[in-house]
XYZ file of C-alpha atoms in Angstrom:
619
model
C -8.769 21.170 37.547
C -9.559 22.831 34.263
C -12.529 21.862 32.141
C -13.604 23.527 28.866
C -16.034 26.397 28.873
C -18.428 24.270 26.724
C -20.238 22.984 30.185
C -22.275 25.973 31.680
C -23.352 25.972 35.222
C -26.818 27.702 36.427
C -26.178 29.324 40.111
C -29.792 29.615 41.755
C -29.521 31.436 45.426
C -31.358 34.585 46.837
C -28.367 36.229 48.272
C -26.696 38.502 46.331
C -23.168 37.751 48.217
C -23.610 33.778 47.966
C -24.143 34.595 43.708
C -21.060 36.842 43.471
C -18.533 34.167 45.037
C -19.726 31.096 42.993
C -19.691 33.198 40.230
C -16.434 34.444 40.375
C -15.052 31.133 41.604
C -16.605 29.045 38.682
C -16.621 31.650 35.924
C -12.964 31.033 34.290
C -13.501 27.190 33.611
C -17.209 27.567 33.048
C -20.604 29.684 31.210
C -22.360 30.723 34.362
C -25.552 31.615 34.611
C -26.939 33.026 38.246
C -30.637 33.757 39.120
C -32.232 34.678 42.618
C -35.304 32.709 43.065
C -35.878 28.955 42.647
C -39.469 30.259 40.030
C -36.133 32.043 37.522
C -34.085 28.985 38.050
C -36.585 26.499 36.634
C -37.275 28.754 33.997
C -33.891 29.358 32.730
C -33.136 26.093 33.305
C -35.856 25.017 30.422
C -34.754 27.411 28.399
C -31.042 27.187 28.527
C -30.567 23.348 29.523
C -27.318 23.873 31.737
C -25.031 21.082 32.089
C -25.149 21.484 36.136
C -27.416 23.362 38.491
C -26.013 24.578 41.876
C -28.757 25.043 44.033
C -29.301 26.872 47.143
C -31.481 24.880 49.801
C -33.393 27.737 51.987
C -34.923 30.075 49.462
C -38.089 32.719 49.870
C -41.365 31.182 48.018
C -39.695 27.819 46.980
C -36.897 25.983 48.579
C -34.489 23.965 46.924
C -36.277 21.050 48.208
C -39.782 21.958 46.369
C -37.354 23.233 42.836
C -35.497 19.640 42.477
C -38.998 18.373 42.755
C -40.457 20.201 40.030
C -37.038 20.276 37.877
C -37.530 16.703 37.918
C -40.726 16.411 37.129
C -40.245 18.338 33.650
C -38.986 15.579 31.193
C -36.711 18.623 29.735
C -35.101 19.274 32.859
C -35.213 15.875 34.423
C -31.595 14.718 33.916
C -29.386 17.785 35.031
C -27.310 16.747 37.959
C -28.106 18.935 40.873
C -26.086 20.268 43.984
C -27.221 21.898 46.657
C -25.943 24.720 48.197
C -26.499 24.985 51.924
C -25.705 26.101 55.641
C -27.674 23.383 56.666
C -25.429 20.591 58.161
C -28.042 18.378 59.071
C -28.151 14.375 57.979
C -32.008 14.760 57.737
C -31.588 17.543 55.113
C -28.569 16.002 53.598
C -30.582 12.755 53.483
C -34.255 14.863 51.909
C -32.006 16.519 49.232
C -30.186 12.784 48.290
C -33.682 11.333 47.809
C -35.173 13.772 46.074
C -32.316 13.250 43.530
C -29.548 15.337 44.523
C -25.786 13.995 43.488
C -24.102 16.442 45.926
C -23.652 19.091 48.472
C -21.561 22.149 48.942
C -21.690 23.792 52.184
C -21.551 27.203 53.233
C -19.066 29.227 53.883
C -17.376 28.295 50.690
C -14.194 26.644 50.669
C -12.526 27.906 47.409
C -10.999 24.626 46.500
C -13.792 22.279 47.954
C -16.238 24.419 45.559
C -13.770 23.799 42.309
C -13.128 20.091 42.978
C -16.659 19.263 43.527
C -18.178 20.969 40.788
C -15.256 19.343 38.468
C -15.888 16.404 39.616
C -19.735 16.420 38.333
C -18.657 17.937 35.524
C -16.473 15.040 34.812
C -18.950 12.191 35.727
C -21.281 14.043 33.136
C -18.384 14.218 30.372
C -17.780 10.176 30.800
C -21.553 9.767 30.764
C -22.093 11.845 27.395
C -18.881 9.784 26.251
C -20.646 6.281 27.215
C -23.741 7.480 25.644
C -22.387 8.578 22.574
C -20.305 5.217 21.926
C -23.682 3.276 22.843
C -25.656 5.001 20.063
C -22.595 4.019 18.023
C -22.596 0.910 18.666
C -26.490 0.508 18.149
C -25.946 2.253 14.620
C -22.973 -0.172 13.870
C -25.088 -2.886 15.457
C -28.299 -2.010 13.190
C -26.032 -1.382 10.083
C -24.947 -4.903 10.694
C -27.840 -6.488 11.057
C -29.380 -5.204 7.995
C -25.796 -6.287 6.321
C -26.030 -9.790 7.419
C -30.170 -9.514 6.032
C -28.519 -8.408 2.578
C -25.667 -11.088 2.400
C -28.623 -13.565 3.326
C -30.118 -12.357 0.654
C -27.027 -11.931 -1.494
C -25.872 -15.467 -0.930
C -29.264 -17.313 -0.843
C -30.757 -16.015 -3.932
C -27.484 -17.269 -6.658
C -27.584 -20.473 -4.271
C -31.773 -21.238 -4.658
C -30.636 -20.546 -8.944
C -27.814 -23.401 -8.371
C -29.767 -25.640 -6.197
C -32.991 -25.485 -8.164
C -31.406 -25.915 -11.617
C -28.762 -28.607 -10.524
C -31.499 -30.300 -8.956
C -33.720 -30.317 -11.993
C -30.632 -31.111 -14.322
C -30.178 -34.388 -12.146
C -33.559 -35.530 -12.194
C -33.843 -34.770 -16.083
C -36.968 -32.302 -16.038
C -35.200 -29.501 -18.221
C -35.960 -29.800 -21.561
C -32.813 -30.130 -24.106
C -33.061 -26.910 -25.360
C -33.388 -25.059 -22.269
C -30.443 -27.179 -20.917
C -27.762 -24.512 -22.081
C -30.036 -21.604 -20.237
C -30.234 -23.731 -16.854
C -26.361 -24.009 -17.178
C -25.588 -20.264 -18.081
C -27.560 -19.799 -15.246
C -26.108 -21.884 -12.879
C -22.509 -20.425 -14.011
C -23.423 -17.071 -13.350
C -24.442 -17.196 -9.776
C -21.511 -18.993 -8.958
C -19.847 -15.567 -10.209
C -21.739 -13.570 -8.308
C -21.388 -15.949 -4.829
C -17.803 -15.442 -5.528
C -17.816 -11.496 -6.212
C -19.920 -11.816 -2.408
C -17.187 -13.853 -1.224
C -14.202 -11.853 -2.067
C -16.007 -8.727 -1.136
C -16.264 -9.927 2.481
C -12.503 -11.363 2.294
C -11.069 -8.154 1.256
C -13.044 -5.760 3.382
C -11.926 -8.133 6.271
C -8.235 -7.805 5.361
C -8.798 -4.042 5.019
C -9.594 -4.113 8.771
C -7.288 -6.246 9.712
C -5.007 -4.200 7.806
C -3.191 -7.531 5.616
C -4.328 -5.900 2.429
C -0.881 -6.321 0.016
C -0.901 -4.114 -3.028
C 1.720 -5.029 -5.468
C 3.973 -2.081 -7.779
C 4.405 -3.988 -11.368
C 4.070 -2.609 -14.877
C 0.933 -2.787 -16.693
C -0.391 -2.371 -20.226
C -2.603 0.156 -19.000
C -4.794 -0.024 -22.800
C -4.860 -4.071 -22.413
C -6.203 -3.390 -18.647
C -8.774 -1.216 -19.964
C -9.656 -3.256 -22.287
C -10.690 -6.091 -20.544
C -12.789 -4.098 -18.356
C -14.748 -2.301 -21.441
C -14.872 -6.028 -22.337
C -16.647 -6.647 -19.404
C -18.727 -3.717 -19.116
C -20.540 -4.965 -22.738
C -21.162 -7.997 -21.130
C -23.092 -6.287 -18.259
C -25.207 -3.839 -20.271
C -26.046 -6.395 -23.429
C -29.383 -6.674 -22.252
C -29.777 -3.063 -21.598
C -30.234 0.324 -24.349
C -26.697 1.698 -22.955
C -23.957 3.139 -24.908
C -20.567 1.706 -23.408
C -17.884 4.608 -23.898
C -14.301 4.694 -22.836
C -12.811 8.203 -23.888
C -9.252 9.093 -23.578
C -8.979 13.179 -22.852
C -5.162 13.291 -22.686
C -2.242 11.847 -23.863
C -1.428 8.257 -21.945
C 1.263 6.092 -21.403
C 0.938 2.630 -22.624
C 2.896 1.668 -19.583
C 2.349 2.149 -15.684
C 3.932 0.797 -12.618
C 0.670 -0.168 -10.276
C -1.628 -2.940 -9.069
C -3.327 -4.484 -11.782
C -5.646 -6.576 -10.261
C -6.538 -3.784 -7.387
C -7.030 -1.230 -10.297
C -9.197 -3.407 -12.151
C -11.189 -4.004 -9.234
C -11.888 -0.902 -8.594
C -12.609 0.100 -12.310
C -15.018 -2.496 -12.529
C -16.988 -1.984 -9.223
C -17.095 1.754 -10.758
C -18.476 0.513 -14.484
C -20.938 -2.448 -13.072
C -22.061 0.177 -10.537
C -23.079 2.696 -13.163
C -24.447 -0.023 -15.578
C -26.670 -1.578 -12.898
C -28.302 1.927 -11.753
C -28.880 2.949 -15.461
C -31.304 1.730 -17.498
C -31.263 3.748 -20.581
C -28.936 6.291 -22.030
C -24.745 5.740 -21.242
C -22.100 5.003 -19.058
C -19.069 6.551 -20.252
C -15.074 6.204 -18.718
C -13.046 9.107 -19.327
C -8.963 8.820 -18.634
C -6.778 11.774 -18.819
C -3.431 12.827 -16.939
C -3.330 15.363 -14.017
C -0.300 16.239 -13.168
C 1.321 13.345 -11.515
C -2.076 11.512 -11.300
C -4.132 9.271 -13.683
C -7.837 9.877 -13.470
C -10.167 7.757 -14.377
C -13.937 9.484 -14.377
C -17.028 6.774 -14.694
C -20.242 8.919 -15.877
C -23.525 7.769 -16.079
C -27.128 8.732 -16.622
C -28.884 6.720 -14.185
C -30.857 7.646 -11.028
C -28.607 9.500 -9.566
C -27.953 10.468 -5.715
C -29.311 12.392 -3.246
C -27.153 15.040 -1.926
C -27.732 13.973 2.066
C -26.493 10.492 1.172
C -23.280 11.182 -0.708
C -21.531 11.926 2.563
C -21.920 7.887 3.609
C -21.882 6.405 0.574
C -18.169 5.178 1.098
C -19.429 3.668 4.487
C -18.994 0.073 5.013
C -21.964 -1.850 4.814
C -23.513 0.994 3.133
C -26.371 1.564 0.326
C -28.173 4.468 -0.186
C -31.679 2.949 0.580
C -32.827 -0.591 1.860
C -34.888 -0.515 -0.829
C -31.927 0.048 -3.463
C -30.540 -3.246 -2.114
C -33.728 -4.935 -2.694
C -33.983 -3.787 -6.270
C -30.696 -3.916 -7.498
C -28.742 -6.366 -4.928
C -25.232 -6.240 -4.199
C -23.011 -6.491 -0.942
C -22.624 -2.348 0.244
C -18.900 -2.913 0.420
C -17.518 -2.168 -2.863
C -17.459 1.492 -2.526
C -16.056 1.271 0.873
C -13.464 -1.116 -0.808
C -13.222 0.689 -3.736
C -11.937 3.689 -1.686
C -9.112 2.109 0.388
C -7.821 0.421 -2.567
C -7.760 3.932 -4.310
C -5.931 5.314 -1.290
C -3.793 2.138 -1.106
C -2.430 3.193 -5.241
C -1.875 6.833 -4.593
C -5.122 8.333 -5.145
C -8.793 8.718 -4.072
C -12.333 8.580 -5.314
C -14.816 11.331 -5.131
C -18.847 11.283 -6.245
C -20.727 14.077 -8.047
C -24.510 13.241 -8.508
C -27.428 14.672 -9.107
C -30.974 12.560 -8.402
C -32.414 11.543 -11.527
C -30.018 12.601 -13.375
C -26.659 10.446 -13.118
C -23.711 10.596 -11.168
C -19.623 10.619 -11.984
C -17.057 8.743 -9.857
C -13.741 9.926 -10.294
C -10.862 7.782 -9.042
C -7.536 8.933 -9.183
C -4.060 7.093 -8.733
C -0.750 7.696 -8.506
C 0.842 7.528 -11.951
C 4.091 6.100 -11.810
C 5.127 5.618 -15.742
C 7.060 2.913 -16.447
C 10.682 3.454 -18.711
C 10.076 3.273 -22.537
C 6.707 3.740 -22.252
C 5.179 4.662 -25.771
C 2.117 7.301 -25.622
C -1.166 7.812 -27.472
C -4.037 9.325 -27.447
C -5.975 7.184 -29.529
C -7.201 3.051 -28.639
C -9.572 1.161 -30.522
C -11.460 -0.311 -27.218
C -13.714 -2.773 -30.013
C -10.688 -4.035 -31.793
C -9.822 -7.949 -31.095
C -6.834 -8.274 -29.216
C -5.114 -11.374 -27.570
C -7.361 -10.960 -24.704
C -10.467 -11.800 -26.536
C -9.836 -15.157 -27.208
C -12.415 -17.204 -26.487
C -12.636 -20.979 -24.765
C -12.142 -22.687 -27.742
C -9.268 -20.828 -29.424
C -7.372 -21.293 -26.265
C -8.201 -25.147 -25.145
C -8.246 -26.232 -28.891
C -4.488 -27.634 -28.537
C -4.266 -30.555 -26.799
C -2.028 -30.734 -23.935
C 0.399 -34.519 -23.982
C 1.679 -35.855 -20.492
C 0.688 -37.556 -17.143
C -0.405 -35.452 -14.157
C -0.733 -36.072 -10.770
C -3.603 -34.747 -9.206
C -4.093 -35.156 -5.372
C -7.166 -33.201 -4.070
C -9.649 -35.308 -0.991
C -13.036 -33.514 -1.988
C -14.601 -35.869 -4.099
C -17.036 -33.231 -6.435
C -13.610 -30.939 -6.767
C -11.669 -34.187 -7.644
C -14.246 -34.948 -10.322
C -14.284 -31.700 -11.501
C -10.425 -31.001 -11.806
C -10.096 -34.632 -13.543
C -12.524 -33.419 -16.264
C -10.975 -30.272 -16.739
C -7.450 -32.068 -17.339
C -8.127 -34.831 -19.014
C -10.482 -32.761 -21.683
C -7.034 -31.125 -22.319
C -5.624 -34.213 -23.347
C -3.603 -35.289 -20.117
C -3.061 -38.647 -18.616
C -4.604 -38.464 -14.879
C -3.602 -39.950 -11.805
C -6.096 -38.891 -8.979
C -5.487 -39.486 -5.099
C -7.419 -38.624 -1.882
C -4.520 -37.532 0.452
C -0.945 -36.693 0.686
C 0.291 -40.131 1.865
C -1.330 -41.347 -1.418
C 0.497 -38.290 -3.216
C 3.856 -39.390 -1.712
C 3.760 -42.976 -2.813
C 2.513 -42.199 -6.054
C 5.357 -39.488 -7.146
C 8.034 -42.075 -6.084
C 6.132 -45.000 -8.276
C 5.407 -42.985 -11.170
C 6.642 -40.284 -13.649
C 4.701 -37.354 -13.495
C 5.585 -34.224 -15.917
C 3.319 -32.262 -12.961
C 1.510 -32.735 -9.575
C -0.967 -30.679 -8.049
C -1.486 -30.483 -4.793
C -3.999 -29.703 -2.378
C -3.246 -27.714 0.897
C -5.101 -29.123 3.192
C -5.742 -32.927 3.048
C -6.724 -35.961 5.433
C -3.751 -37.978 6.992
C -1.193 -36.207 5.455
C -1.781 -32.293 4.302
C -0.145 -31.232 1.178
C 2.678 -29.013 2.684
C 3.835 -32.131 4.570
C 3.660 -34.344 1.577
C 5.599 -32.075 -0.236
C 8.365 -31.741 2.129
C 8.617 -35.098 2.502
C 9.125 -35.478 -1.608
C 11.816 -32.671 -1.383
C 13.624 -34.861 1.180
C 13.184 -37.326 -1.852
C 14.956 -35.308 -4.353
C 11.885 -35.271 -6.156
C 12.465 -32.389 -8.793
C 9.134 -32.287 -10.728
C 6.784 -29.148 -10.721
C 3.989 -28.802 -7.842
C 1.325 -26.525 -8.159
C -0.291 -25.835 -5.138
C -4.438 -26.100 -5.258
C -5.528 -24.217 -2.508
C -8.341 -21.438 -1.186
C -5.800 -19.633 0.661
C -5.047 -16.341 -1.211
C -3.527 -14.325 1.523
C -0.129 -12.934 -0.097
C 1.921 -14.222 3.008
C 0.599 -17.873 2.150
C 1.607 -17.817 -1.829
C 4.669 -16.204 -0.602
C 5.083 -19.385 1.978
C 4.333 -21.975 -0.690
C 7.079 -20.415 -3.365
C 9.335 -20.081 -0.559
C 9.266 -23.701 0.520
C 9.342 -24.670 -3.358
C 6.265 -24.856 -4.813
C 6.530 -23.865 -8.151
C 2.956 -22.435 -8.559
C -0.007 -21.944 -7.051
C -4.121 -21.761 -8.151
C -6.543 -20.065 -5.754
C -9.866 -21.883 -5.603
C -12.157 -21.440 -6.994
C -10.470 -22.087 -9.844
C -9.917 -19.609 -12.478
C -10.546 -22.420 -16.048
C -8.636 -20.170 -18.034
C -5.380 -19.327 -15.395
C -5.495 -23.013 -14.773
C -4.728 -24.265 -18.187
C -2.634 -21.556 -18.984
C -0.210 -22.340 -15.979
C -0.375 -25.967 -16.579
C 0.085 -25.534 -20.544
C 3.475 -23.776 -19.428
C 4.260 -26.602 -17.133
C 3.718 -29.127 -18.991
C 5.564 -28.019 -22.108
C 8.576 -26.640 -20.123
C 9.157 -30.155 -18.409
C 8.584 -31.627 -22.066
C 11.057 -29.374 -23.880
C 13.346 -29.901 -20.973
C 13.342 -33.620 -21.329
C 13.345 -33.363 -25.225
C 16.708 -31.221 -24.906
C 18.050 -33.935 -22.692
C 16.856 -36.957 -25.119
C 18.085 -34.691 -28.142
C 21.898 -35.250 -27.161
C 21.977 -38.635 -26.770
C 22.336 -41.133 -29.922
C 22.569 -44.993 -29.532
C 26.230 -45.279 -28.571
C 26.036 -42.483 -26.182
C 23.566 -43.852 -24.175
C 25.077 -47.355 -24.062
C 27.972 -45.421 -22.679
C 25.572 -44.101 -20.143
C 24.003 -47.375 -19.314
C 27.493 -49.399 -18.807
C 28.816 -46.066 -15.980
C 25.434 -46.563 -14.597
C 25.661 -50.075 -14.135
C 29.664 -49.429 -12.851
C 28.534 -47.336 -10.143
C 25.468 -50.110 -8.813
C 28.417 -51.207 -6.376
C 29.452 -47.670 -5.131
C 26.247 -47.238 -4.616
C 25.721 -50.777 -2.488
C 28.652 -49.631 -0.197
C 27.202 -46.504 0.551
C 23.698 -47.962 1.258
C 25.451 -50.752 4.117
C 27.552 -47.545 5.111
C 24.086 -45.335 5.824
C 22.102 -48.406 7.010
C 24.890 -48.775 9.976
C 24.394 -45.525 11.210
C 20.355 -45.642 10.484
C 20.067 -42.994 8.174
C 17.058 -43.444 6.775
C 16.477 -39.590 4.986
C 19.753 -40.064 2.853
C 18.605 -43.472 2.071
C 15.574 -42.445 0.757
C 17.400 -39.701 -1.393
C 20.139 -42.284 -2.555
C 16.557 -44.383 -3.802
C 14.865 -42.205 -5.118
C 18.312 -41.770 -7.729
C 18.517 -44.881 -8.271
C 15.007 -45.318 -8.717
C 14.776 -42.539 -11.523
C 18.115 -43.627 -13.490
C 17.696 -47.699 -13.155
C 14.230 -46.835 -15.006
C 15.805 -44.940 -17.687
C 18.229 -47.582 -18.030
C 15.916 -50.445 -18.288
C 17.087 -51.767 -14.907
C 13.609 -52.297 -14.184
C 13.832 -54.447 -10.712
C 16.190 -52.298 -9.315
C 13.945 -49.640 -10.009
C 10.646 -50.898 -8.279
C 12.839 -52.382 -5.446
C 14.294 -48.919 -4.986
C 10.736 -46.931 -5.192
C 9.855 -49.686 -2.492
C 12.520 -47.811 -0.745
C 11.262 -44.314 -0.624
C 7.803 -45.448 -0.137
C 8.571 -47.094 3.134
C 10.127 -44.533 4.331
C 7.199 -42.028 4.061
C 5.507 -44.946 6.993
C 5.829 -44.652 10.752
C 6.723 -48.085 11.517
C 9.575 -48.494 8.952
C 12.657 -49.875 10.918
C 12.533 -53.757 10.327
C 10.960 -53.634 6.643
C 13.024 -50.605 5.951
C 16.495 -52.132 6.597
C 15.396 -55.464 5.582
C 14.473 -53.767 1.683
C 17.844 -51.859 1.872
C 19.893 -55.022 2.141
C 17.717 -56.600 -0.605
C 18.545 -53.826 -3.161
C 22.196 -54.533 -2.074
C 22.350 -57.724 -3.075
C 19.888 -56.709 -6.368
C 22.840 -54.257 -6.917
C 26.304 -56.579 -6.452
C 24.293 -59.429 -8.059
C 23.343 -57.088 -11.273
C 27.430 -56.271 -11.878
């Protein structure tokens, strides 16, 4: 058995002949060091700190027996594994050498392969011991890194959360003054953000190790990415004396193929970052093209880093001091993020710093240019673009319909009511997805949104059971899971949108604006072709097919099937409405609504054959 020449071996005997075997047995896997007294052996055994001593037992002036004493005895020497060496084959001397702290013997004469496998064997045990100790310390560093992690986020989360509590609280009971009210709310607005930056910090670093991490490949208006994030770096320094610069060194496409939202994030973690350790002076971006790469360099002239910290600073959990995070807060993941999401899009990040003088993150991706790009070296970062637009410019047209909102949490149902109906919408608000269900196939709705995860009935369910409807109008799922395999679910089983919550104001209007006035164009196109006499043509083959359709009702009721019932309703429902068949209608949307119940069969047939006769008698 082989074991690397790292582990040395110190050979303490008084006879010449006993040295020269061990030695030349031992000396091709191991260091070995021989000596000829047991006063030598302790010596060199402080001095060199051997990974095993083989020690003879019957020595001149001190015997094994009296050097394991003193070998343990010295805190330096006290944990090296000693055998002895010995022609001794007593079980009283085996038995003295075992107390004393011995974790073998090897007897004399040698056996060649006895000696090999038993000084392997130690050698081994003190390998897996070194191995156990090493991952212990690890796991105390990880445990203590942790610990003062879960401090931070306490910190982290509590400190937005006393701001939201205390000025919510004192907004109820009226004790802010009217001119402070706008502060308190500003306020309260804010930490939200930053509970949600904690939030999604934790989410993503978790799907890093859990490896679920999706980056998308899309093209980007790389200038209207930057942009927004020089946007956003203003609003971060505006209460500091910094000079926001974005610099572009080298020509750029206006077009890439990447991640926007993963670039972004990065970008900004980079910006906010500099902005929060600088309090005076600038934090400039600089982009230019390296070859196939596009670097983007974030300079600042804060307080720098300390050259023995730069090597962890990507760690997770990680800040440079405890005190850092006490000063200037934040969650000691984004850099750690940060740098897998740079790897994830082709590229890296690297630090230069120097304390007290500023640092410069560089983060590189891989620039895939998309076709037709233009290029430029020039961008106007202050100029107003699209992108600007503030709250009012893009809420000031009012948004015509009814919406169906079904959502059980009663503050979020509040909230989501006040949002739409400022817009302009008509609102119909349930608790759960039965209620959902038996409102669609009541009402007209131009859009529904839906929450995931509801009492009785959970939104996925009530959808599927509309589908089986042949209900046809929009759904947006509402819902706080943002994993791409669950939007990917939800389009896949029809959905036609989805908003993560928290909800983003501005990406909620925006997708319901496009909704809303695609369903309404729709529906104008449809009313646009039909004059007086064309839809009294339309009414009359209606009304013609109210007994095809009574036949086909007995024919399904015979056979009890109650899903293509339902659908056959829910037609009738929509066109006998349109038609000003108004009985039929309701009597039909009974229909469909009792067939979303468990205990359906008697009520359920007994409702069919009424619409039958509703239908023969109406011809």
């Amino acid at each position: 058995m082989i074991i690397s020449n790292v582990y040395s071996i110190l050979i303490i005997d008084d006879e010449t002949a006993n040295l020269k075997v061990l030695s030349s047995l031992l000396k091709d896997d191991y260091r070995v060091i021989a000596v000829k007294s047991g006063a030598i052996g302790i010596e060199k055994a402080q001095a060199l700190q051997p990974d095993l001593i083989l020690l003879d037992v019957v020595m001149p002036a001190l015997n094994g027996f009296e050097v394991i004493q003193r070998l343990k005895q010295i805190s330096t020497t006290s944990h090296i594994p000693v055998v002895f060496i010995t022609g001794l084959n007593s079980p009283e001397d085996e038995e003295t050498g075992l107390t004393l702290g011995a974790v073998d013997y090897i007897y004399k004469p040698f056996s060649p392969s006895v000696v090999r496998a038993r000084v392997a064997t130690q050698i081994k045990i003190i390998q897996q011991k070194r191995e156990l100790t090493g991952l212990s310390d690890e796991l105390k560093i990880a445990a203590d890194i942790k610990a003062r992690f879960l401090a931070n986020m306490s910190h982290e989360i509590r400190t937005p959360l006393t701001t939201i509590i205390g000025y919510t609280d004192s907004l109820l009971k009226g004790e802010v003054p009217e001119n402070q009210r706008l502060n308190a709310i500003e306020a309260v607005a804010n930490s939200g953000q930053h509970l949600l930056g904690v939030v999604n910090d934790i989410l993503d670093f978790s799907k890093i190790e859990a490896n679920q991490l999706e980056i998308e490949h899309i093209t980007v208006n790389l200038f209207e990415l930057l942009h927004h994030v020089y946007q956003m770096g203003l609003a971060l320094a505006q209460n500091k004396p910094l000079k926001i610069a974005f610099v572009l060194a080298t020509k750029l496409p206006c077009l890439i193929k990447t991640d926007p939202t993963r670039l972004k994030q990065i970008l900004f973690n980079l910006l906010s970052n500099a902005i929060k350790f600088t309090e005076s002076g600038e934090v400039s971006l600089i982009i230019r093209r390296e070859a196939s790469q596009l670097v983007f360099a974030v300079k600042d002239t804060g307080i720098g880093i300390a050259p023995d910290k730069i090597g962890s600073l990507f760690g997770a959990f990680h800040q440079v001091e405890t005190s850092t995070t006490r000063k200037y807060g934040g969650s000691g993941l984004g850099l750690s993020i940060s740098k897998n999401l740079s790897e994830k899009l082709g590229g890296d990040i690297t630090v230069q710093s120097e304390l007290n003088q500023g640092s410069c993150f560089t983060l590189s991706i891989a620039l895939d240019i998309a076709p037709n790009s233009r290029w430029t070296t020039q961008y106007d970062f202050n100029q107003v673009t699209e992108i600007d637009i503030n709250k009012e410019e893009y809420e000031k047209n009012p948004i015509l319909g009814r919406v169906l909102l079904a959502e059980d949490h009663d503050e979020n149902r509040q909230l989501f009511c006040l949002i739409l109906e400022s817009l302009g919408l008509q609102v119909d608000a349930v608790c759960n997805g039965e209620e959902a269900v038996e409102s669609c196939l009541l009402n007209d709705y131009q859009l529904v949104l839906m929450d995931i995860q509801m009492p009785i009935l959970d939104g996925l369910s009530a959808f599927e059971l509309l589908k089986q409807s042949g209900f046809e109008t929009p759904v947006i799922a509402l819902t706080a899971n943002v994993m791409a395999e669950d939007i990917e679910n939800y389009k896949a089983l029809g959905f036609a949108d989805h908003c993560a919550k928290p909800i983003n104001r501005r990406e909620l209007i925006d997708k319901i604006r496009y909704y809303m006035e695609t369903t309404q164009s729709s529906n104008h196109e449809q009313q646009a072709h039909i004059n007086s006499d064309a839809y009294t043509a339309l009414q009359a083959e209606f009304k013609n097919k109210l007994i095809d359709h009574a036949d086909v009702l007995i024919t399904l009721l015979s056979v009890n099937n109650q899903a293509e019932i339902a659908k056959l309703a829910h037609q009738i429902h929509g066109a006998a409405a349109s038609f000003g068949f108004t009985e039929i209608g309701y009597k039909a949307a009974e229909i469909e609504q009792l067939f979303m119940q468990k205990n359906r069969n008697e009520s359920f047939a007994n409702t069919v054959l009424d619409l039958v006769k509703m239908l023969k008698a109406t011809v």
